[in-house]
Short mmCIF file of C-alpha atoms in Angstrom, two decimals:
data_model
loop_
_atom_site.label_atom_id
_atom_site.label_comp_id
_atom_site.label_asym_id
_atom_site.label_seq_id
_atom_site.Cartn_x
_atom_site.Cartn_y
_atom_site.Cartn_z
CA MET A 28 -0.02 0.17 -0.26
CA ARG A 29 1.48 3.43 -1.01
CA ARG A 30 1.03 6.81 1.10
CA LEU A 31 0.46 9.70 1.04
CA TRP A 32 3.77 11.79 2.09
CA PHE A 33 2.56 15.15 3.69
CA VAL A 34 4.58 18.41 2.93
CA ILE A 35 5.32 21.88 4.07
CA LEU A 36 5.45 24.06 1.30
CA PRO A 37 4.95 26.74 -0.89
CA MET A 38 3.45 24.82 -4.15
CA VAL A 39 5.44 26.23 -7.00
CA LEU A 40 8.50 23.80 -4.81
CA ALA A 41 5.36 21.40 -3.89
CA VAL A 42 5.12 21.20 -8.23
CA LEU A 43 9.20 20.46 -8.61
CA VAL A 44 9.88 18.58 -5.64
CA PHE A 45 6.85 16.15 -6.82
CA GLY A 46 7.93 15.80 -9.83
CA ALA A 47 11.37 14.90 -9.02
CA LEU A 48 10.50 12.34 -6.60
CA THR A 49 8.00 10.18 -8.23
CA GLY A 50 9.21 10.27 -12.08
CA CYS A 51 10.64 7.24 -12.04
CA GLY A 52 7.14 5.99 -10.75
CA SER A 53 8.96 5.50 -6.95
CA LYS A 54 7.91 6.94 -3.72
CA PHE A 55 10.25 8.97 -1.60
CA THR A 56 11.46 7.69 1.84
CA GLY A 57 14.97 9.55 2.66
CA THR A 58 15.53 12.14 4.53
CA LEU A 59 15.31 16.12 3.41
CA CYS A 60 18.97 18.17 3.49
CA GLU A 61 20.45 20.23 1.51
CA SER A 62 23.61 18.29 1.72
CA CYS A 63 22.15 15.25 0.52
CA GLY A 64 20.18 16.71 -2.46
CA ASN A 65 16.98 16.23 -1.44
CA GLY A 66 15.69 19.62 -1.14
CA PRO A 67 16.63 22.26 1.89
CA THR A 68 16.49 21.61 5.04
CA PRO A 69 13.54 23.83 7.36
CA PRO A 70 14.45 26.58 9.09
CA THR A 71 14.65 26.69 12.66
CA GLY A 72 11.18 27.69 13.73
CA GLY A 73 9.07 27.22 10.80
CA ALA A 74 6.26 25.13 9.92
CA VAL A 75 6.88 21.40 11.06
CA VAL A 76 4.26 18.39 10.25
CA THR A 77 4.28 15.84 12.87
CA SER A 78 0.43 13.99 12.86
CA VAL A 79 -2.33 14.00 10.40
CA SER A 80 -6.11 12.40 11.90
CA PRO A 81 -7.37 10.57 10.50
CA ALA A 82 -4.09 8.13 9.90
CA SER A 83 -5.95 6.23 7.46
CA VAL A 84 -9.63 5.86 5.01
CA ALA A 85 -10.28 3.67 2.68
CA ALA A 86 -10.94 4.16 -0.72
CA GLY A 87 -13.75 5.31 -2.19
CA GLY A 88 -15.51 6.30 1.43
CA PRO A 89 -17.18 9.99 1.63
CA GLY A 90 -15.07 13.16 1.73
CA PHE A 91 -14.18 13.30 5.64
CA THR A 92 -12.19 16.21 7.53
CA LEU A 93 -8.51 15.79 7.52
CA THR A 94 -7.04 17.26 10.92
CA VAL A 95 -3.00 18.53 10.53
CA THR A 96 -1.18 18.62 13.57
CA GLY A 97 2.27 20.45 14.53
CA ASN A 98 3.97 23.58 15.58
CA ASN A 99 4.29 26.93 13.99
CA PHE A 100 1.85 27.18 11.92
CA ALA A 101 -0.29 30.52 11.42
CA GLN A 102 -3.02 32.68 9.69
CA GLY A 103 -3.14 32.03 5.73
CA MET A 104 -1.84 28.91 5.31
CA THR A 105 -3.25 26.79 3.14
CA VAL A 106 -3.75 22.51 3.21
CA GLY A 107 -3.88 21.36 -1.19
CA GLY A 108 -2.33 19.42 -3.08
CA ILE A 109 -5.26 16.63 -2.76
CA GLY A 110 -8.01 18.61 -3.60
CA THR A 111 -9.35 20.07 -0.73
CA THR A 112 -11.54 22.58 -1.16
CA SER A 113 -11.15 25.13 2.02
CA THR A 114 -8.79 25.03 5.05
CA THR A 115 -9.71 26.35 8.21
CA TYR A 116 -6.89 28.26 10.49
CA VAL A 117 -7.65 26.14 14.18
CA SER A 118 -4.13 27.03 16.63
CA SER A 119 -1.03 27.24 16.24
CA THR A 120 0.09 23.47 16.45
CA GLU A 121 -3.65 22.62 14.43
CA MET A 122 -5.51 22.82 10.74
CA GLN A 123 -7.75 21.39 9.38
CA ALA A 124 -8.79 20.66 5.58
CA GLN A 125 -12.22 19.59 3.39
CA VAL A 126 -11.01 16.12 1.45
CA PRO A 127 -13.51 15.12 -0.66
CA ALA A 128 -14.49 12.01 -2.22
CA SER A 129 -12.75 12.15 -5.45
CA ALA A 130 -9.55 12.52 -3.69
CA ILE A 131 -8.98 9.22 -2.51
CA ALA A 132 -11.86 7.61 -4.93
CA ASN A 133 -8.52 5.39 -5.20
CA PRO A 134 -5.89 3.43 -3.44
CA GLY A 135 -2.10 3.97 -3.57
CA THR A 136 -2.66 7.13 -5.43
CA LEU A 137 0.94 9.44 -4.71
CA THR A 138 0.07 12.90 -3.54
CA ILE A 139 2.40 15.69 -1.93
CA ILE A 140 0.09 16.95 0.22
CA ALA A 141 1.01 20.94 0.61
CA VAL A 142 0.84 23.58 3.37
CA THR A 143 2.00 26.46 1.56
CA SER A 144 3.55 29.97 3.85
CA PRO A 145 6.39 31.42 3.66
CA PRO A 146 8.91 30.65 4.84
CA SER A 147 8.80 26.89 3.59
CA THR A 148 10.05 24.29 5.35
CA LEU A 149 9.58 20.35 4.33
CA ASN A 150 8.70 17.88 6.24
CA PHE A 151 8.37 13.64 4.80
CA GLY A 152 8.43 12.82 8.26
CA VAL A 153 3.89 11.46 8.72
CA GLY A 154 2.47 8.96 6.43
CA PHE A 155 -1.71 8.63 4.83
CA THR A 156 -2.75 5.55 3.87
CA VAL A 157 -6.25 4.93 1.32
CA THR A 158 -6.43 1.20 2.37
CA ASP A 159 -8.88 -1.41 -0.41
CA ALA A 160 -12.51 -0.40 -0.52
CA ALA A 161 -14.28 -2.36 2.12
CA ALA A 162 -15.85 -5.44 0.50
CA PRO A 163 -19.73 -5.19 -1.27
CA GLY A 164 -21.64 -5.36 1.56
CA ASN A 165 -19.24 -4.46 4.14
CA SER A 166 -18.59 -0.98 6.09
CA GLY A 167 -15.43 0.55 6.53
CA PHE A 168 -13.72 1.60 9.90
CA THR A 169 -11.09 2.94 10.91
CA VAL A 170 -8.80 2.56 14.57
CA SER A 171 -6.15 4.52 15.92
CA ASN A 172 -4.53 4.69 19.71
CA VAL A 173 -3.43 6.48 22.04
CA ALA A 174 -1.03 6.02 25.05
CA ILE A 175 -1.73 6.98 27.87
CA GLU A 176 -2.23 5.37 31.71
CA ALA A 177 -5.71 5.42 33.19
CA ASN A 178 -8.54 3.98 35.14
CA ASP A 179 -11.77 5.20 33.56
CA MET A 180 -12.82 7.39 30.50
CA VAL A 181 -16.53 8.40 30.13
CA TRP A 182 -18.05 9.86 26.93
CA ASP A 183 -19.45 13.95 27.31
CA PRO A 184 -21.86 14.64 24.27
CA SER A 185 -21.95 18.26 25.06
CA THR A 186 -18.90 19.60 24.68
CA GLN A 187 -17.42 15.72 22.33
CA GLN A 188 -15.15 14.97 24.46
CA ILE A 189 -13.59 12.08 26.02
CA TYR A 190 -12.14 12.04 29.95
CA LEU A 191 -10.11 10.51 31.19
CA SER A 192 -8.72 9.60 35.34
CA VAL A 193 -4.43 9.43 34.40
CA LEU A 194 -2.58 7.75 36.53
CA GLY A 195 0.82 9.61 38.37
CA SER A 196 2.91 6.67 36.63
CA ASN A 197 1.52 8.17 33.26
CA GLY A 198 4.35 10.73 33.26
CA THR A 199 2.13 13.55 31.75
CA ASN A 200 -0.92 14.63 33.07
CA GLY A 201 -0.08 12.46 35.40
CA ASN A 202 -2.83 12.25 38.19
CA THR A 203 -5.49 14.76 36.44
CA ILE A 204 -8.49 14.67 34.47
CA THR A 205 -7.67 14.66 31.21
CA ALA A 206 -9.53 15.27 27.82
CA LEU A 207 -9.27 13.59 24.64
CA ASN A 208 -10.98 14.86 21.35
CA PRO A 209 -11.39 11.14 19.74
CA ALA A 210 -12.19 13.09 16.54
CA ASN A 211 -8.12 13.38 16.25
CA ALA A 212 -6.50 11.30 18.75
CA GLN A 213 -5.03 14.67 20.86
CA LEU A 214 -5.55 15.33 23.67
CA GLY A 215 -6.93 18.25 25.63
CA VAL A 216 -8.15 20.60 28.21
CA SER A 217 -5.89 18.48 31.89
CA GLN A 218 -6.61 19.28 35.15
CA ALA A 219 -5.13 18.35 38.71
CA ALA A 220 -6.46 16.05 40.75
CA GLY A 221 -4.42 14.29 42.33
CA GLY A 222 -4.30 10.90 44.79
CA THR A 223 -4.48 8.94 42.33
CA PRO A 224 -8.47 9.94 40.20
CA ASP A 225 -10.53 6.37 39.50
CA LYS A 226 -13.56 6.65 38.86
CA LEU A 227 -16.08 8.51 36.70
CA ALA A 228 -19.16 9.57 35.86
CA ILE A 229 -21.17 12.02 34.45
CA SER A 230 -24.07 14.37 35.72
CA SER A 231 -27.54 14.09 33.71
CA ASP A 232 -27.12 17.23 32.00
CA ASP A 233 -23.29 17.47 31.85
CA SER A 234 -22.31 19.38 33.46
CA TYR A 235 -20.18 18.38 36.27
CA LEU A 236 -17.65 15.65 35.93
CA TYR A 237 -17.15 13.52 39.39
CA ALA A 238 -14.12 11.64 39.87
CA GLY A 239 -13.27 9.63 42.68
CA LEU A 240 -9.50 10.54 44.56
CA ASP A 241 -8.44 7.06 45.74
CA GLN A 242 -5.86 8.13 48.06
CA MET A 243 -8.52 10.93 49.27
CA ASP A 244 -10.59 8.94 50.11
CA SER A 245 -13.34 11.25 48.74
CA ILE A 246 -15.39 12.88 44.88
CA GLN A 247 -14.23 15.92 43.79
CA ARG A 248 -16.39 17.12 40.77
CA PHE A 249 -15.04 18.96 38.38
CA ALA A 250 -17.24 22.18 36.43
CA LEU A 251 -17.83 21.09 32.24
CA PRO A 252 -16.20 22.19 29.60
CA GLY A 253 -13.71 23.36 31.39
CA LEU A 254 -12.76 21.53 34.26
CA GLY A 255 -12.65 23.47 37.28
CA THR A 256 -12.83 22.48 40.61
CA ASP A 257 -15.50 22.18 42.46
CA ILE A 258 -16.92 21.07 45.66
CA SER A 259 -15.50 17.62 47.83
CA ILE A 260 -17.25 15.57 48.86
CA PRO A 261 -16.14 13.18 51.83
CA LEU A 262 -16.80 9.31 51.97
CA GLY A 263 -15.75 8.40 55.29
CA SER A 264 -13.86 4.84 56.79
CA ASP A 265 -14.99 1.77 58.19
CA PRO A 266 -13.02 1.28 62.01
CA THR A 267 -11.77 -1.82 60.84
CA LEU A 268 -11.08 -1.48 57.10
CA GLY A 269 -9.83 1.58 57.16
CA ALA A 270 -11.22 4.80 54.46
CA TYR A 271 -14.23 4.24 51.98
CA TYR A 272 -13.20 4.58 47.90
CA ALA A 273 -15.31 5.21 44.96
CA MET A 274 -15.84 1.45 44.31
CA GLN A 275 -18.38 3.10 41.56
CA ILE A 276 -20.18 6.31 41.12
CA ALA A 277 -23.06 7.04 39.34
CA SER A 278 -25.02 10.56 38.63
CA ALA A 279 -28.60 10.38 39.16
CA PRO A 280 -31.12 10.87 35.71
CA GLY A 281 -32.22 13.63 35.75
CA SER A 282 -30.45 15.31 39.27
CA PRO A 283 -27.28 16.30 38.49
CA HIS A 284 -26.38 17.51 42.22
CA THR A 285 -27.39 13.65 42.15
CA LEU A 286 -24.74 10.62 42.98
CA ALA A 287 -24.99 6.44 43.79
CA VAL A 288 -21.61 5.59 45.63
CA LEU A 289 -20.52 2.10 45.61
CA ARG A 290 -18.03 2.63 48.16
CA GLY A 291 -15.26 0.23 49.20
CA ASN A 292 -13.65 -0.79 52.40
CA ASN A 293 -17.54 -2.58 52.79
CA GLY A 294 -19.01 1.03 52.70
CA GLY A 295 -22.40 -0.14 50.76
CA VAL A 296 -24.39 2.35 48.78
CA VAL A 297 -24.90 6.02 49.37
CA ILE A 298 -27.12 8.66 48.18
CA TYR A 299 -25.29 12.07 48.00
CA ASP A 300 -26.60 15.63 47.12
CA ASP A 301 -23.69 17.35 46.49
CA ALA A 302 -21.49 16.30 49.93
CA GLN A 303 -24.45 15.79 51.71
CA ALA A 304 -25.10 12.07 52.20
CA ARG A 305 -28.89 10.69 52.84
CA PRO A 306 -28.86 8.70 55.51
CA THR A 307 -30.01 5.86 54.54
CA SER A 308 -27.94 3.52 53.10
CA VAL A 309 -27.16 -0.21 52.08
CA PRO A 310 -24.91 -1.96 53.43
CA GLY A 311 -21.75 -3.42 52.24
CA SER A 312 -21.63 -6.79 52.85
CA GLY A 313 -23.47 -8.98 55.35
CA TYR A 314 -26.65 -10.92 55.88
CA ASN A 315 -29.82 -8.44 55.92
CA PRO A 316 -32.88 -9.42 55.08
CA ILE A 317 -34.27 -7.54 51.67
CA GLY A 318 -38.07 -7.02 52.97
CA SER A 319 -40.25 -9.49 53.76
CA THR A 320 -38.69 -12.33 51.01
CA ASN A 321 -35.63 -12.13 53.93
CA ILE A 322 -32.90 -12.50 51.50
CA LEU A 323 -29.63 -12.29 52.37
CA LEU A 324 -28.02 -9.56 50.92
CA GLY A 325 -24.58 -10.34 49.49
CA SER A 326 -21.04 -8.27 48.54
CA ILE A 327 -22.61 -5.32 45.96
CA GLY A 328 -20.53 -5.37 43.17
CA THR A 329 -21.89 -2.80 40.66
CA ILE A 330 -24.73 -0.26 40.67
CA ARG A 331 -26.58 0.81 37.69
CA TRP A 332 -30.32 3.69 37.87
CA LYS A 333 -33.16 3.39 36.79
CA ALA A 334 -34.03 6.11 34.38
CA ASP A 335 -36.77 7.37 36.23
CA GLY A 336 -34.53 7.55 39.47
CA SER A 337 -36.95 5.68 41.44
CA THR A 338 -34.98 3.13 41.64
CA ILE A 339 -30.90 1.20 41.92
CA TYR A 340 -30.53 -2.22 40.19
CA ALA A 341 -27.48 -3.93 41.79
CA ARG A 342 -26.05 -6.92 41.15
CA GLY A 343 -23.57 -9.15 43.69
CA PRO A 344 -22.80 -13.07 45.32
CA VAL A 345 -24.28 -14.36 47.70
CA ASN A 346 -24.29 -18.39 49.07
CA SER A 347 -21.84 -18.98 45.05
CA GLY A 348 -25.14 -17.71 43.33
CA GLU A 349 -25.74 -14.34 41.35
CA TYR A 350 -28.53 -12.11 43.04
CA LEU A 351 -30.19 -8.46 41.67
CA TYR A 352 -31.03 -6.46 43.72
CA ILE A 353 -33.06 -4.25 43.71
CA LEU A 354 -32.89 -1.13 45.84
CA SER A 355 -35.36 1.95 46.32
CA VAL A 356 -34.18 5.74 46.35
CA THR A 357 -36.40 7.93 48.92
CA SER A 358 -35.55 10.99 49.97
CA GLY A 359 -34.61 9.73 52.69
CA GLY A 360 -31.81 7.24 51.10
CA VAL A 361 -31.61 3.95 49.33
CA GLN A 362 -32.82 0.64 50.67
CA ALA A 363 -32.54 -2.62 49.39
CA THR A 364 -36.46 -4.21 48.80
CA ASN A 365 -35.74 -6.99 46.77
CA GLY A 366 -34.06 -8.78 44.73
CA TYR A 367 -33.55 -12.57 42.91
CA SER A 368 -31.45 -15.19 41.85
CA SER A 369 -29.89 -13.87 38.60
CA ASP A 370 -28.65 -15.15 35.12
CA LEU A 371 -26.62 -12.50 34.92
CA GLY A 372 -23.37 -14.33 34.61
CA ILE A 373 -20.44 -14.18 36.86
CA TYR A 374 -20.07 -11.12 39.23
CA GLY A 375 -17.28 -9.68 38.19
CA SER A 376 -18.69 -9.73 33.45
CA GLY A 377 -20.64 -5.68 33.85
CA LEU A 378 -24.02 -4.79 34.49
CA HIS A 379 -25.84 -2.42 32.39
CA TYR A 380 -28.95 -0.47 31.93
CA LEU A 381 -31.13 0.38 28.42
CA ALA A 382 -33.95 3.34 29.03
CA THR A 383 -35.28 2.12 25.83
CA THR A 384 -35.33 -1.77 26.67
CA GLY A 385 -35.82 -1.89 30.15
CA TYR A 386 -33.72 -4.50 30.40
CA LEU A 387 -29.99 -5.65 31.93
CA TYR A 388 -27.30 -6.53 30.09
CA SER A 389 -24.53 -7.99 30.99
CA ASN A 390 -21.20 -8.46 29.11
CA GLY A 391 -21.22 -12.61 29.79
CA GLY A 392 -24.03 -11.86 26.89
CA GLN A 393 -27.56 -12.12 29.41
CA ALA A 394 -29.87 -9.87 28.64
CA VAL A 395 -31.76 -9.92 31.87
CA ASP A 396 -35.91 -8.24 32.15
CA PRO A 397 -34.93 -6.36 36.23
CA ALA A 398 -39.30 -6.66 36.72
CA THR A 399 -39.15 -10.16 36.92
CA GLY A 400 -35.26 -11.20 37.33
CA ASN A 401 -35.56 -12.93 34.31
CA THR A 402 -33.64 -14.06 31.77
CA VAL A 403 -35.41 -12.07 27.91
CA GLY A 404 -32.15 -13.24 25.76
CA ARG A 405 -28.81 -13.86 25.63
CA PHE A 406 -26.09 -12.59 22.96
CA PRO A 407 -24.56 -15.05 21.16
CA LEU A 408 -21.09 -14.79 21.40
CA ASN A 409 -19.83 -18.09 20.12
CA ALA A 410 -20.85 -17.41 17.04
CA VAL A 411 -17.70 -16.68 15.34
CA GLY A 412 -14.26 -18.29 15.69
CA GLY A 413 -15.52 -20.01 18.95
CA GLY A 414 -16.68 -17.46 21.16
CA LEU A 415 -15.51 -14.68 23.70
CA THR A 416 -13.62 -15.67 26.29
CA TYR A 417 -15.77 -15.17 29.15
CA GLY A 418 -15.45 -12.77 31.88
CA ILE A 419 -12.88 -10.72 29.86
CA ASP A 420 -15.06 -9.29 27.43
CA VAL A 421 -16.49 -5.52 27.77
CA MET A 422 -20.03 -4.62 26.09
CA VAL A 423 -21.87 -0.95 25.51
CA PRO A 424 -25.41 -1.31 23.78
CA ASP A 425 -26.72 1.87 22.03
CA GLY A 426 -29.94 1.90 21.83
CA SER A 427 -30.23 5.00 19.41
CA LEU A 428 -29.26 2.07 17.20
CA ASN A 429 -30.86 -0.79 18.65
CA ILE A 430 -27.18 -2.60 18.53
CA ALA A 431 -25.04 -3.59 21.11
CA TYR A 432 -21.06 -4.34 21.23
CA PHE A 433 -19.24 -6.85 22.36
CA LEU A 434 -15.64 -6.50 22.50
CA GLY A 435 -13.03 -10.03 23.86
CA GLN A 436 -10.89 -12.91 21.77
CA THR A 437 -12.21 -16.10 20.75
CA GLN A 438 -10.79 -19.17 21.95
CA SER A 439 -8.50 -18.65 18.31
CA GLU A 440 -6.99 -15.07 19.66
CA SER A 441 -6.51 -16.29 23.49
CA GLY A 442 -2.75 -15.00 24.12
CA THR A 443 -2.61 -13.18 21.17
CA SER A 444 -2.70 -9.08 20.29
CA GLU A 445 -5.68 -9.68 18.64
CA TYR A 446 -10.04 -8.96 19.92
CA THR A 447 -12.89 -9.62 18.32
CA LEU A 448 -15.44 -6.80 18.26
CA GLU A 449 -18.74 -8.44 17.04
CA ALA A 450 -22.24 -6.08 16.83
CA PHE A 451 -25.60 -8.22 18.06
CA ASP A 452 -29.07 -6.39 16.78
CA LEU A 453 -30.28 -5.61 20.82
CA THR A 454 -33.40 -6.79 20.59
CA GLN A 455 -33.45 -9.51 18.07
CA PHE A 456 -30.01 -11.11 19.43
CA THR A 457 -28.74 -12.01 16.50
CA LEU A 458 -24.92 -11.10 15.21
CA LEU A 459 -25.28 -8.55 12.42
CA GLY A 460 -20.62 -7.99 11.88
CA SER A 461 -17.34 -8.85 13.76
CA ILE A 462 -14.23 -7.40 13.21
CA ALA A 463 -10.24 -8.05 14.25
CA VAL A 464 -8.70 -5.44 15.77
CA PRO A 465 -4.77 -6.25 16.10
CA ASN A 466 -1.91 -5.17 17.70
CA VAL A 467 -3.82 -4.27 21.14
CA VAL A 468 -2.00 -3.64 24.47
CA GLY A 469 -3.21 -4.76 28.06
CA VAL A 470 -6.94 -6.03 28.69
CA PRO A 471 -9.30 -4.58 27.49
CA VAL A 472 -11.39 -3.43 30.26
CA LYS A 473 -13.77 -0.47 29.61
CA LEU A 474 -16.24 -0.36 26.09
CA ILE A 475 -18.16 3.38 25.26
CA ARG A 476 -19.82 4.54 22.53
CA TRP A 477 -18.73 8.67 21.18
CA GLY A 478 -20.41 10.45 18.33
CA THR A 479 -22.26 9.15 15.69
CA ASN A 480 -20.03 6.80 14.28
CA GLY A 481 -17.52 5.93 16.89
CA LEU A 482 -16.80 3.19 19.78
CA ALA A 483 -13.65 3.39 21.84
CA PHE A 484 -12.00 0.84 24.58
CA LEU A 485 -9.43 1.63 27.68
CA THR A 486 -7.25 -1.19 28.15
CA GLN A 487 -4.96 -2.08 31.15
CA THR A 488 -1.72 -4.59 31.79
CA ARG A 489 -2.61 -8.13 32.95
CA ASN A 490 -1.49 -9.87 35.77
CA THR A 491 -0.39 -13.40 34.77
CA ASN A 492 -0.32 -14.29 38.30
CA ASP A 493 -4.67 -14.57 38.52
CA GLY A 494 -5.45 -13.53 34.74
CA SER A 495 -6.69 -9.65 37.04
CA THR A 496 -6.55 -6.55 34.87
CA ALA A 497 -4.35 -3.58 37.15
CA PRO A 498 -3.32 -0.33 35.80
CA GLY A 499 0.58 -0.48 34.16
CA ALA A 500 2.68 0.70 30.72
CA GLY A 501 1.54 -0.12 27.46
CA ASP A 502 -1.81 0.66 28.66
CA GLY A 503 -4.28 3.09 26.07
CA VAL A 504 -7.87 4.59 24.38
CA TYR A 505 -8.59 2.59 20.97
CA LEU A 506 -10.31 4.82 18.37
CA ILE A 507 -12.52 2.96 16.31
CA SER A 508 -14.90 4.90 13.80
CA GLY A 509 -16.53 4.16 10.74
CA ALA A 510 -19.48 2.81 9.09
CA PHE A 511 -19.52 -0.35 10.75
CA VAL A 512 -20.54 0.96 13.82
CA THR A 513 -23.71 2.36 12.74
CA ASN A 514 -24.46 -0.07 9.90
CA PRO A 515 -21.80 -3.93 10.90
CA ALA A 516 -22.95 -5.71 7.48
CA MET A 517 -22.59 -8.83 7.75
CA GLN A 518 -20.21 -10.19 5.30
CA GLY A 519 -17.85 -11.31 6.55
CA ARG A 520 -15.28 -10.18 9.13
CA ARG A 521 -12.70 -7.75 8.62
CA THR A 522 -9.07 -7.00 9.53
CA ALA A 523 -8.78 -2.60 11.19
CA PRO A 524 -5.82 -1.84 9.40
CA ALA A 525 -2.54 -1.53 11.50
CA LEU A 526 -2.28 0.90 13.86
CA GLN A 527 -0.61 3.92 12.56
#
């Protein structure tokens, strides 16, 4: 596959260099310098391209916005060379250009993209790939990676940003809440958090970001979109086990100042209004009868709000089984009122609630009606290559698209760096399509939807002794976008192009 090489130079020089380097049908891959005869050395302080996004597109696709990132950009510079229709100067480090569909009609076209400005500089260090067109009936997609160590991530539709709780070991932006623009894979605003930021939640009106600070025994609230620090919510402590921490944070539907918090160290489920805890809470574990059913309350591991804010669904193991608990929310707090022996899979496999169906979904592929505790369907995770590995899969449902996405490894992929992304009809439980995502570092621990046609998953390092995951070097966010997300046509599995 040939590459489109990016150059910053006057248009006349671009034509001369293009003819000299491609007249014999080859492509230039060397180093630009005056002494070696390949062209002038870029002047100090001149504009330099360091990356482009997207890094690749499929031939025959629609027109798109090309984001060019670098240094020393200025007003008046234009991106040209492949028939761009317009250029927008964003900042000294970013420019955007509209690329028409005609420019990417065929794969393997060698083109020099020129950014014209005085003084002229040359840069052949950034590649752009036009891949083969997707097979008939199958939708295209792209994959990119942002290498960053994070504990959690959430999508904010108002700002069109993914927010990350970045570990101190990451170096750059360590112990911060940092925004990521998934459209161009660039990090944005960053706010110091301290205390090892971990679990995150966005308020129902997108006005606040809540972050659990594991070493501060609290939750910090940040005002969006600027991430200005707001109130701190103390979580208290257990007299025996020590300080509580936020195992999960769930913002109440329609109430941006209200949170449900699952506190670690046996802290149970507590409702907070701003920094004030409601007096009635659910214990973290123990033999506590639920109403008249006398069902024992086990160790809760996951909480999810019902859409109307009246109920919290929780899950946890009891006597080697798995239970779904119904927690009723009032102005006085929260209490357990019912429970079911449930088919939600192992307790570590996640829980998702979708208002459009009213059902709960497990990473293991089960769908349960919380009104009865009955299983209403199963996604056939064995539809591709022997089935996804049970227990480390991640999933996200999308009611607006009526699609459920699952990411995991098949039996044949186990132990490799390749993962399979499967898309299912949310109500019919049928496979719509699948793609392979190669060269994944770490283990996927969370999958989210972003934008109109994007998915993102976060990876963490696997503990080779027991198979668990923990933050560590090599973690990152993988961004998937394209028509596959919205129209995963079933025409055989395709593999993503190599990460750029």
